[in-house]
Coordinates of C-alpha atoms in Angstrom, one line a residue:
X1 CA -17.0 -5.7 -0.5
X2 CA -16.8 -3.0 -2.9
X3 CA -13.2 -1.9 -4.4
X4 CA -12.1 1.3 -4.7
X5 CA -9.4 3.6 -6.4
X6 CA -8.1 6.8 -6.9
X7 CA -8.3 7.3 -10.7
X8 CA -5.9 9.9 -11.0
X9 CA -8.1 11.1 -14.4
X10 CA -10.8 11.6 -12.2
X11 CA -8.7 13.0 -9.1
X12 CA -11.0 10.8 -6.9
X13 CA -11.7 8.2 -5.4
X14 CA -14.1 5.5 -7.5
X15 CA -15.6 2.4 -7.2
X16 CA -14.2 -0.2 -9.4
X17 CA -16.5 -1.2 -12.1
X18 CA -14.8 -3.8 -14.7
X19 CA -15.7 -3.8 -18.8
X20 CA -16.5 -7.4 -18.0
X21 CA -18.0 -8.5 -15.2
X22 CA -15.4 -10.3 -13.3
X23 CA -12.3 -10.0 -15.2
X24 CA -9.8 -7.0 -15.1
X25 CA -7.9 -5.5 -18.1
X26 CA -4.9 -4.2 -16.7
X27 CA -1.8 -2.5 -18.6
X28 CA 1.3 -1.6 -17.1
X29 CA 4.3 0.2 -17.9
X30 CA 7.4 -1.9 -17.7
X31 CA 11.3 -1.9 -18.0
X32 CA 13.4 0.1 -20.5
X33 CA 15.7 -2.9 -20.9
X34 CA 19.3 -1.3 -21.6
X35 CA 20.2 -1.6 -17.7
X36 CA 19.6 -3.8 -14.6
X37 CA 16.3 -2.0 -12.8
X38 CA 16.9 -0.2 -10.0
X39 CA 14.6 0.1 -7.0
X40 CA 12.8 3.3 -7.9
X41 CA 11.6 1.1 -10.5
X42 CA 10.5 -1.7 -8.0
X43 CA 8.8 0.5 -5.7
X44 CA 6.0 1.0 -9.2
X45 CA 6.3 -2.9 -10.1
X46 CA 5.5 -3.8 -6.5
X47 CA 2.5 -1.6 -5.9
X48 CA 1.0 -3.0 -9.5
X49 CA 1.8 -6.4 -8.2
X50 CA -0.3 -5.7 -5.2
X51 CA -3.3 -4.4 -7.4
X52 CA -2.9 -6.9 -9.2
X53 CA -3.2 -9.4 -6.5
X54 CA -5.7 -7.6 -4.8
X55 CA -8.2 -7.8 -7.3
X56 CA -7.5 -11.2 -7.5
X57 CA -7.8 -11.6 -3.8
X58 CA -11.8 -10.3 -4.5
X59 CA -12.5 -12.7 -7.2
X60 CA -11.2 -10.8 -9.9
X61 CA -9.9 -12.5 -12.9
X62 CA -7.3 -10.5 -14.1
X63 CA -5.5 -10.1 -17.5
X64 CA -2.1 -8.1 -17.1
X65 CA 0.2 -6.6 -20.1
X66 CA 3.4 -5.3 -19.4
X67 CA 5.5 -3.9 -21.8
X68 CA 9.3 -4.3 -22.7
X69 CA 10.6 -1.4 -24.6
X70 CA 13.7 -2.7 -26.5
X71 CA 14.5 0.1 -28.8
X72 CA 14.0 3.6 -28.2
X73 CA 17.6 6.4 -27.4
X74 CA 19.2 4.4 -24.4
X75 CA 19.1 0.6 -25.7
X76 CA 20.1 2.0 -29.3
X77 CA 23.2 4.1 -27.5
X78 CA 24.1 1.3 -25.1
X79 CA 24.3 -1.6 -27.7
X80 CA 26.3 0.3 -30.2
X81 CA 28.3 1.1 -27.6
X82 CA 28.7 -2.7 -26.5
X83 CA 29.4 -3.7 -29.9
X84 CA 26.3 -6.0 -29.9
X85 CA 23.5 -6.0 -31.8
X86 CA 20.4 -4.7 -30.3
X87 CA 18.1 -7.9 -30.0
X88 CA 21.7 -10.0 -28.0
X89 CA 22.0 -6.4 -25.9
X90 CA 18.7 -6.0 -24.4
X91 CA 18.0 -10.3 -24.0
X92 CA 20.8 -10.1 -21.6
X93 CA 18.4 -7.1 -19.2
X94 CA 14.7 -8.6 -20.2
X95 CA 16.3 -11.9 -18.8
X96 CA 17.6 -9.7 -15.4
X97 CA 14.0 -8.1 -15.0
X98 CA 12.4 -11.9 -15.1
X99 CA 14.9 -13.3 -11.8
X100 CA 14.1 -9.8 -10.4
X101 CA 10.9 -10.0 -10.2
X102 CA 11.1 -14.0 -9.3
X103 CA 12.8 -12.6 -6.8
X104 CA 10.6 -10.3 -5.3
X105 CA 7.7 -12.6 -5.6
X106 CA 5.9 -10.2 -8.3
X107 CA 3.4 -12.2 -10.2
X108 CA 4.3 -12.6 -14.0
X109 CA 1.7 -10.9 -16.6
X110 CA 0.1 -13.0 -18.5
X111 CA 1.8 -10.8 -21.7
X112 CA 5.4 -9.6 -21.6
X113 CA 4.9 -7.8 -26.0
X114 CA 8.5 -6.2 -26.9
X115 CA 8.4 -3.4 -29.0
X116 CA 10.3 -5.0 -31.8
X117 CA 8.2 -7.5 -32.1
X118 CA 5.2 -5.2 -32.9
X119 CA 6.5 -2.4 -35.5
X120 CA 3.4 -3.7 -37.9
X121 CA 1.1 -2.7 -35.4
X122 CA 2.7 0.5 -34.9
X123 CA 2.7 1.4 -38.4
X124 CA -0.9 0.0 -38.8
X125 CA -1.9 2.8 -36.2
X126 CA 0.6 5.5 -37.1
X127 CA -1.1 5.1 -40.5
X128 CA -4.6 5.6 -39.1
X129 CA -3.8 8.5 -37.4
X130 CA -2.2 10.5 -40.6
X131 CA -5.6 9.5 -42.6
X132 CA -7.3 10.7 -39.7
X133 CA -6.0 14.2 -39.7
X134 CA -4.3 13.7 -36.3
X135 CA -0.2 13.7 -37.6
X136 CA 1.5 14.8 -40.0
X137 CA 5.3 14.1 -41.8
X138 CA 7.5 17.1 -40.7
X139 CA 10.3 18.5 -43.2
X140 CA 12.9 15.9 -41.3
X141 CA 10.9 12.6 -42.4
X142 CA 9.8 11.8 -38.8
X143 CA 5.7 12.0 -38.4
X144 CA 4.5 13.9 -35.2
X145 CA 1.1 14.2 -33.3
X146 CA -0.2 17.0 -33.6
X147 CA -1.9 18.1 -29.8
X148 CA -4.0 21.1 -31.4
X149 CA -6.0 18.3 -33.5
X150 CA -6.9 16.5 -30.0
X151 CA -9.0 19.1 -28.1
X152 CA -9.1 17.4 -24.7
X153 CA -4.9 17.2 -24.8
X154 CA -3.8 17.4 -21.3
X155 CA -7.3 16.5 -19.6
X156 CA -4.8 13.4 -17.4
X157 CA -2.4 16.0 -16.3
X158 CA -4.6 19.0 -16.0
X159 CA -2.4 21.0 -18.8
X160 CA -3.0 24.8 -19.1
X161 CA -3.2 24.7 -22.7
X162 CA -3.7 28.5 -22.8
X163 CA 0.0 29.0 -21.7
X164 CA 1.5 26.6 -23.5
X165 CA 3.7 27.5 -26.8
X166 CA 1.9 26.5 -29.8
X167 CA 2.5 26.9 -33.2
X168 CA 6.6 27.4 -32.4
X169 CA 9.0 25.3 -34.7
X170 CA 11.5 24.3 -32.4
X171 CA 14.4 21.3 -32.4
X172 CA 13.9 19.0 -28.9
X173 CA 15.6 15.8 -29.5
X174 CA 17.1 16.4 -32.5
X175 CA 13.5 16.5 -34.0
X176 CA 11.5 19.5 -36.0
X177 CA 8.2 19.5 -35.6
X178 CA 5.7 22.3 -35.7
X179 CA 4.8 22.7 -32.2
X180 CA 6.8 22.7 -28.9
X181 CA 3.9 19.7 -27.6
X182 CA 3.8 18.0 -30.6
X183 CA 5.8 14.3 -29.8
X184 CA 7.0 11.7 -32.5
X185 CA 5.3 9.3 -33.5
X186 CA 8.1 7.8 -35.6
X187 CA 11.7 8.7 -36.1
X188 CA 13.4 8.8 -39.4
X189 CA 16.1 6.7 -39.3
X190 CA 19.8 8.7 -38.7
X191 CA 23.6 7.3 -38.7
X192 CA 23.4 7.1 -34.8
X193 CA 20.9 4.6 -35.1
X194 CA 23.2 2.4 -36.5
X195 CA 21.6 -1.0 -38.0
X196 CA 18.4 0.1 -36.0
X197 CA 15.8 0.7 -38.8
X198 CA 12.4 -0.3 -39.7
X199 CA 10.9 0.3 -43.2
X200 CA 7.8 1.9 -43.3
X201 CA 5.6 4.6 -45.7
X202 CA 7.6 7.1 -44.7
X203 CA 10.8 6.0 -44.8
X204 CA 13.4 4.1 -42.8
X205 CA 13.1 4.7 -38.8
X206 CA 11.8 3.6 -35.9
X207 CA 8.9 4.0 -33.2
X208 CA 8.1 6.9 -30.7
X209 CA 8.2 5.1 -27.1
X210 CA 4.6 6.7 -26.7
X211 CA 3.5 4.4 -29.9
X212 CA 4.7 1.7 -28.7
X213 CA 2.4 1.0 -25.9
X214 CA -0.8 2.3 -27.1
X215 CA -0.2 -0.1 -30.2
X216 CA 0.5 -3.5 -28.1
X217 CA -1.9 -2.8 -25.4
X218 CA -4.8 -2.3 -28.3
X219 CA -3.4 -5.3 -29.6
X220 CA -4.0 -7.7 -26.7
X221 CA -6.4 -5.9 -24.1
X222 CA -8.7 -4.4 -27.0
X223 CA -9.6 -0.5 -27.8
X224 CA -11.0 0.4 -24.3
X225 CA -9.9 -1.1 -21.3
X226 CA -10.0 -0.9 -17.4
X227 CA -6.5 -0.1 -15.9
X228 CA -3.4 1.5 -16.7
X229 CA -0.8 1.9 -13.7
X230 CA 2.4 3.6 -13.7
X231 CA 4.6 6.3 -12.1
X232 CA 3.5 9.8 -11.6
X233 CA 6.7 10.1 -13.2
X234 CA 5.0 8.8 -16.6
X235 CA 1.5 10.8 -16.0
X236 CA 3.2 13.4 -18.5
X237 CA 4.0 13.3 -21.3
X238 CA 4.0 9.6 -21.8
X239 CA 0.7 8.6 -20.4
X240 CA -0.9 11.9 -21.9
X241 CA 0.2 11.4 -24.8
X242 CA -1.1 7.7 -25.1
X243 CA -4.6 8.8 -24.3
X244 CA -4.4 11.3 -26.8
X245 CA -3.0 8.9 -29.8
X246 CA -5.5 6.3 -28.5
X247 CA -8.3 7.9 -28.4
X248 CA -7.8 10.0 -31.6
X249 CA -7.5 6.8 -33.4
X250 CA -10.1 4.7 -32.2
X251 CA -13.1 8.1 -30.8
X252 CA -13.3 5.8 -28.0
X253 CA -12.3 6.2 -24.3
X254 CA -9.3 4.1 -24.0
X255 CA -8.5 3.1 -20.3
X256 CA -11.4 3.7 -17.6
X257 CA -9.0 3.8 -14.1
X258 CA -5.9 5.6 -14.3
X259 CA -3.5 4.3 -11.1
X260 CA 0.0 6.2 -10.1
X261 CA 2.7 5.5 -7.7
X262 CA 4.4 8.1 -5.9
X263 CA 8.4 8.9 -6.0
X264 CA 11.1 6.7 -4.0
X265 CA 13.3 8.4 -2.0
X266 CA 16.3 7.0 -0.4
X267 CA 17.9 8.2 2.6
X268 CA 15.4 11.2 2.1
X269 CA 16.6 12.5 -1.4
X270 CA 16.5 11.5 -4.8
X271 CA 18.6 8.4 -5.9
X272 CA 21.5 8.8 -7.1
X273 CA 24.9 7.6 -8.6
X274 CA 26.5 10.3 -7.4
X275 CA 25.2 10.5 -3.7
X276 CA 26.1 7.0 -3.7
X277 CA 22.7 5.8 -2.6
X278 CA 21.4 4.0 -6.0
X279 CA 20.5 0.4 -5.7
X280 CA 19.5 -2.1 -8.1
X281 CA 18.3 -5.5 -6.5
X282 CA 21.7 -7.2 -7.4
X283 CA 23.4 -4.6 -5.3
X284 CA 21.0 -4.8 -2.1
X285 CA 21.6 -8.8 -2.4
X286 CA 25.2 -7.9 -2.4
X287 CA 24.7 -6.3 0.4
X288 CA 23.1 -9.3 2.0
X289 CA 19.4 -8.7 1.7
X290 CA 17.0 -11.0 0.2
X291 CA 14.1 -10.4 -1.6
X292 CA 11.7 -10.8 1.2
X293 CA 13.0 -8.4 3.3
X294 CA 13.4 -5.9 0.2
X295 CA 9.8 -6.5 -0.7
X296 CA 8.5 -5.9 2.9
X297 CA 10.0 -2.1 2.8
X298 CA 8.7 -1.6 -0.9
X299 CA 4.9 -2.6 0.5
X300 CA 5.3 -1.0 3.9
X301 CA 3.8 3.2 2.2
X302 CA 0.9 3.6 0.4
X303 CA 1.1 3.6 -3.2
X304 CA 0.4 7.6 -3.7
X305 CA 2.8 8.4 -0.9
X306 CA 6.1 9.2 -1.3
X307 CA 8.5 5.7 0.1
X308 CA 11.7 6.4 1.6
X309 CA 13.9 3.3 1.1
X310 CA 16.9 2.7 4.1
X311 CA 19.4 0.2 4.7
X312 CA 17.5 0.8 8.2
X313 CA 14.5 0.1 7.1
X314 CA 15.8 -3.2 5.7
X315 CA 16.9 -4.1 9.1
X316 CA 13.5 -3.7 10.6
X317 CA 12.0 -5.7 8.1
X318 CA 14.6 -8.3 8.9
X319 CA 13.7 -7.7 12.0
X320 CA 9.9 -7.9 11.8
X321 CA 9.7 -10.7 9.1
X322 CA 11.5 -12.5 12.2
X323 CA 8.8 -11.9 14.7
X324 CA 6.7 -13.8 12.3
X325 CA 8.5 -16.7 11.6
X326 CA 8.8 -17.5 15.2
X327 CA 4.9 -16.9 16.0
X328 CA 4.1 -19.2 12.7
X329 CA 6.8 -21.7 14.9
X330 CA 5.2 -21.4 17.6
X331 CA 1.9 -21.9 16.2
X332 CA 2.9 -24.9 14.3
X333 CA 3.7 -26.6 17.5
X334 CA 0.5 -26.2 19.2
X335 CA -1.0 -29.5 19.8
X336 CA -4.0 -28.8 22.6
X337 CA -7.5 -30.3 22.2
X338 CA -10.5 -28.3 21.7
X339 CA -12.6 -25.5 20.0
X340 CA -11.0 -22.8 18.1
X341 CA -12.2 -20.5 20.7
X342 CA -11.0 -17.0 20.9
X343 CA -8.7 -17.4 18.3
X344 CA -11.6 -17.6 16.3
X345 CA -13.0 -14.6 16.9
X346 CA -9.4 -12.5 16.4
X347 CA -9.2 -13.8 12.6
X348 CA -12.4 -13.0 11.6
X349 CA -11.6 -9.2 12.6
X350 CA -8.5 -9.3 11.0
X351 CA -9.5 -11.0 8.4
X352 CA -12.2 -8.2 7.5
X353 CA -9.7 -5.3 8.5
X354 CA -7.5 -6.8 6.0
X355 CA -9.8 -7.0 3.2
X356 CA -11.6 -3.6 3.8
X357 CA -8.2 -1.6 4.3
X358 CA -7.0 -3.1 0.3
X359 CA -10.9 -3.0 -0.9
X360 CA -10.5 0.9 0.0
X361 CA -7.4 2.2 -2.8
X362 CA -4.9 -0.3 -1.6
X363 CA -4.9 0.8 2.1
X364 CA -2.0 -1.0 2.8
X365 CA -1.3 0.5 6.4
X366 CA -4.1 -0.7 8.1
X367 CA -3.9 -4.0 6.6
X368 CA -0.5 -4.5 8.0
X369 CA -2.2 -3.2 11.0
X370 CA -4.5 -6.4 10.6
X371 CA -1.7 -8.5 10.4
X372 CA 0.5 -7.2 13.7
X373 CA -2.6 -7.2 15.5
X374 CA -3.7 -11.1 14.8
X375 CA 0.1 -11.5 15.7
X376 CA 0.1 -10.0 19.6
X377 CA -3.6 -11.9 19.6
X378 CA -1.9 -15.6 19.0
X379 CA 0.6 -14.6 21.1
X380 CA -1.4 -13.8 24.0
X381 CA -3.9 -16.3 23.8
X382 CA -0.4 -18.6 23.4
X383 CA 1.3 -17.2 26.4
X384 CA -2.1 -17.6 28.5
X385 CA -2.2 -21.2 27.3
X386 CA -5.4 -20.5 25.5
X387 CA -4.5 -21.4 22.3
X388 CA -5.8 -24.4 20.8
X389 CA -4.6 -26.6 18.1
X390 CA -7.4 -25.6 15.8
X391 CA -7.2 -22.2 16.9
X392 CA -3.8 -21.9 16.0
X393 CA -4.8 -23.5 12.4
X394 CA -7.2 -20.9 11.7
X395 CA -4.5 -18.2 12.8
X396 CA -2.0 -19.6 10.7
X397 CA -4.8 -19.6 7.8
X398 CA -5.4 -16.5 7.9
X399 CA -1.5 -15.2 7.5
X400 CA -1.6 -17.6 4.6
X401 CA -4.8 -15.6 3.2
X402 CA -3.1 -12.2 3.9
X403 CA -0.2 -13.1 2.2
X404 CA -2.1 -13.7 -1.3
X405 CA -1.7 -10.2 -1.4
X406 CA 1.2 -9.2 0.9
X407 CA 4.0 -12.1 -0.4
X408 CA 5.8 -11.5 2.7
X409 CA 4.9 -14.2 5.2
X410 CA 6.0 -17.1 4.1
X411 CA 3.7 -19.3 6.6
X412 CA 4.9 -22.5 5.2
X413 CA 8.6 -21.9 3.9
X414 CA 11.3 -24.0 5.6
X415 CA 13.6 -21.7 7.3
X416 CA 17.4 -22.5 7.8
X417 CA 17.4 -20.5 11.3
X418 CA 14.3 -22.4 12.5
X419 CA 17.1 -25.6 12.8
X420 CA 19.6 -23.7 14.5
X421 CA 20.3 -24.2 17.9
X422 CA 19.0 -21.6 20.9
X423 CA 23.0 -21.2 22.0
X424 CA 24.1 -21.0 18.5
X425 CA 21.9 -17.9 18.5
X426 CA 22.5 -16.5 21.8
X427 CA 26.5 -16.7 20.7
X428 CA 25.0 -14.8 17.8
X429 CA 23.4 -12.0 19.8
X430 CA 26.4 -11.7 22.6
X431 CA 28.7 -11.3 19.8
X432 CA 26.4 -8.7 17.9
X433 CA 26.2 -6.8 21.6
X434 CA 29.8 -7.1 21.8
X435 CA 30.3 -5.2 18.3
X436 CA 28.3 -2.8 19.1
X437 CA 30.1 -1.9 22.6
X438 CA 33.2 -1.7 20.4
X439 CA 34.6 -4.8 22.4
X440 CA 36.0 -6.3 19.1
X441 CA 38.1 -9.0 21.0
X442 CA 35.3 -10.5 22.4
X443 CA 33.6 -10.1 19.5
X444 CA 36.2 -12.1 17.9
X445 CA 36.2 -14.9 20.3
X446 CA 32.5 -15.5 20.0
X447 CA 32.8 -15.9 16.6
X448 CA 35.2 -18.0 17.0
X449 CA 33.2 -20.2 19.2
X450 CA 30.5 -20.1 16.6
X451 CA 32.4 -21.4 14.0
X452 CA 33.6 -24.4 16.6
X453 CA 30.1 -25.5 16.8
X454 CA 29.8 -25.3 12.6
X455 CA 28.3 -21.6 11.9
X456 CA 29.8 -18.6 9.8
X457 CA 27.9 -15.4 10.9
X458 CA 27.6 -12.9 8.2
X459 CA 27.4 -9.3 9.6
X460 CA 24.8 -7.2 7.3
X461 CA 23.9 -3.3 7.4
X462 CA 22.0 -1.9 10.1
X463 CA 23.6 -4.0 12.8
X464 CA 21.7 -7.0 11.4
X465 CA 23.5 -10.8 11.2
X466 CA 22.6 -13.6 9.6
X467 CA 23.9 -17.6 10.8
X468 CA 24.7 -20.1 8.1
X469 CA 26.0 -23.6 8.8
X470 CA 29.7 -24.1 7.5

């Protein structure tokens, strides 16, 4: 089955065609570490992780480098600010974005390069591109790109370079340069950087962030490669101005499939601290969601469409993710003789609705659609008792095969609500009807009861609950 994506250089759809036969090349942006990540940031570290693992689900062998950017305006401010030097300051955040990601079942890269452990490199190609003609040293030490040496500038974003400002010497950033588009390739060191200083042949300073990962993904995926993944959020000026650094140093193309992921919204704005709708993991698990649940909403919308994140939407999945773990019950306690049958014939369909929904740009609707399909099928075929015992093992195969790419299922985890008893849960949901009638006395009693028989229940946004044994 043939993959294909919407490179966003092309603006269409392609087929996938690897460097190397086989094996994938894959760079994506990663965490600024000066804070915990927050979920916008999930939503793009999700959707790479299901590229990722759907091009290992067709055969793919893939290499993946995500960058850690551990010095640049935020982590410099921040650890000054802490009183720590920068390498103790951001150790404490790269070490948060690892549990995160544990968390959320995101499949580690096989190369995690922090930028200050690669300066050399940086200066290596910074060099090559003032030899080259490409940047030059501006009258406050720091060395720019120039964008009227690189003709194609703007070909990723589709800038109208007729109408932008060139040749205007302007301050952005506390930087002169020449031109308004021109971006830094190096900063000359100044007293707000602290201890925070590189020597190089221009001075005392530090990297651009743009620098940075052009520099270490050269270094470890080679000159040209086959994906690069991020945010639209990154498609300019960042990834623009990688391409044109890249490319002007090496004259070759640089990355063949340009991937992007859409905006999350939450509540149906923008996130933020002051609408009181910002989330980092931490705080969601605060709130009493786990990672599975939180990484069932961040799947559920297409990676180029916008995702609008609720505490709602975490019930459902709660909700949902339920529905599953009783059918993969039930179909673990199926024990009748005899051919596969019918069941047979609903996981090969889903099985090839699965695959050619991700084979075609990550599809991920109708492969859900796959999934709660095969689900009402084994349910059926289990409430007309036609469900076999090897039937239900190639059903429960199949979930097991989905979730290579989805990470949500869970066929074979051991669930502490699969032990509790039916009238512990029925207490559960009389006292959950109970709140929601406003009858908190009898609310009250029930939980009472609950905790005779050796359960706390935990009440959770959305009208959701949760048992736990005492």
């Amino acid at each position: 089955m043939e993959l294909r994506f919407f490179n966003t250089l092309e603006r269409r759809q392609m087929a996938f065609d690897a460097l190397v036969p086989g094996c994938a090349k894959m760079y994506t942006c990663g965490p600024t570490v000066y804070n915990f990540a927050h979920i916008g940031n999930f939503r793009a570290y999700v959707f790479e992780d299901i590229l990722r693992r759907t091009l290992e689900y067709f055969g793919y062998s893939v290499t993946q480098v995500m960058n850690l950017t551990d010095v640049d305006d935020k982590t410099i401010r921040d650890s000054r600010k802490e009183e720590l030097p920068l390498r103790e300051f951001t150790a404490k955040y790269k070490q948060a974005f690892f549990d995160d990601i544990k968390t959320l079942k995101i499949e580690p890269a096989e190369i995690y390069p922090a930028a200050t452990d690669h300066i050399p490199e940086m200066i290596a190609l910074i060099q090559t591109l003032m030899d080259k003609g490409f940047a030059y040293q501006a009258p406050d030490k720091c060395i720019y790109f120039s964008i009227e040496k690189c003709k194609d500038y703007g070909k990723l974003a589709r800038i109208d370079r007729e109408n932008q400002r060139d040749g205007v010497r302007i301050s952005t950033d506390e930087y002169a340069k020449d031109a308004v588009g021109d971006f830094a390739l190096w900063k000359a060191w100044d007293e707000a950087d602290g201890d925070v200083f590189w020597e190089s042949p221009w001075g005392r300073g530090r990297p651009g962030w743009h620098i940075e990962c052009s520099a270490m993904s050269m270094k470890y995926l080679g000159e040209s490669f086959d994906i690069h993944t991020g945010g639209v959020d990154n498609m300019f000026p960042h990834h623009e101005d990688e391409i044109a650094q890249s490319e002007s140093a090496t004259g070759k193309k640089w990355v063949n499939y340009w991937l992007h992921c859409e905006h999350l919204m939450v509540d149906g704005t923008k996130m933020s601290k002051s609408l009181g709708n910002f989330y980092t993991l931490r705080d969601l698990q605060d709130k009493g969601w786990n990672g599975r649940e939180i990484r069932w909403v961040l799947v559920g919308a297409h990676y180029r469409k916008k995702l609008n994140f609720t505490l709602d939407a975490l019930a459902q999945a709660r909700e949902t993710l339920g529905k599953f773990d009783a059918l993969f019950d039930r179909l673990k306690g199926v024990d009748s003789a005899g051919e596969a049958g019918e069941a047979a014939g609903l996981v090969t369909e889903a099985k090839n609705n699965f695959a050619s929904a991700m084979a075609d740009d990550l599809n991920i609707a109708p492969a859900l659609a796959a999934a709660f399909d095969l689900m009402r099928g084994a349910n059926r075929l289990a409430d007309e008792q036609k469900l076999t015992k090897a039937g239900a093992m190639e059903i429960l195969a199949a979930f097991r095969d989905f979730d290579r790419v989805i990470a949500c299922f869970e066929v074979d985890a051991v669930r502490e609500s699969a032990a509790i008893p039916a009238e512990v849960t029925a207490l559960a949901e009389a006292r959950a009807e109970a709140r929601k009638a406003k009858n908190f006395a009898e609310s009250d009693r029930l939980r009472d009861e609950l905790a005779k028989l050796g359960y706390a229940v935990k009440d959770v946004p959305g009208g959701a609950w949760e048992l736990k044994k005492l």
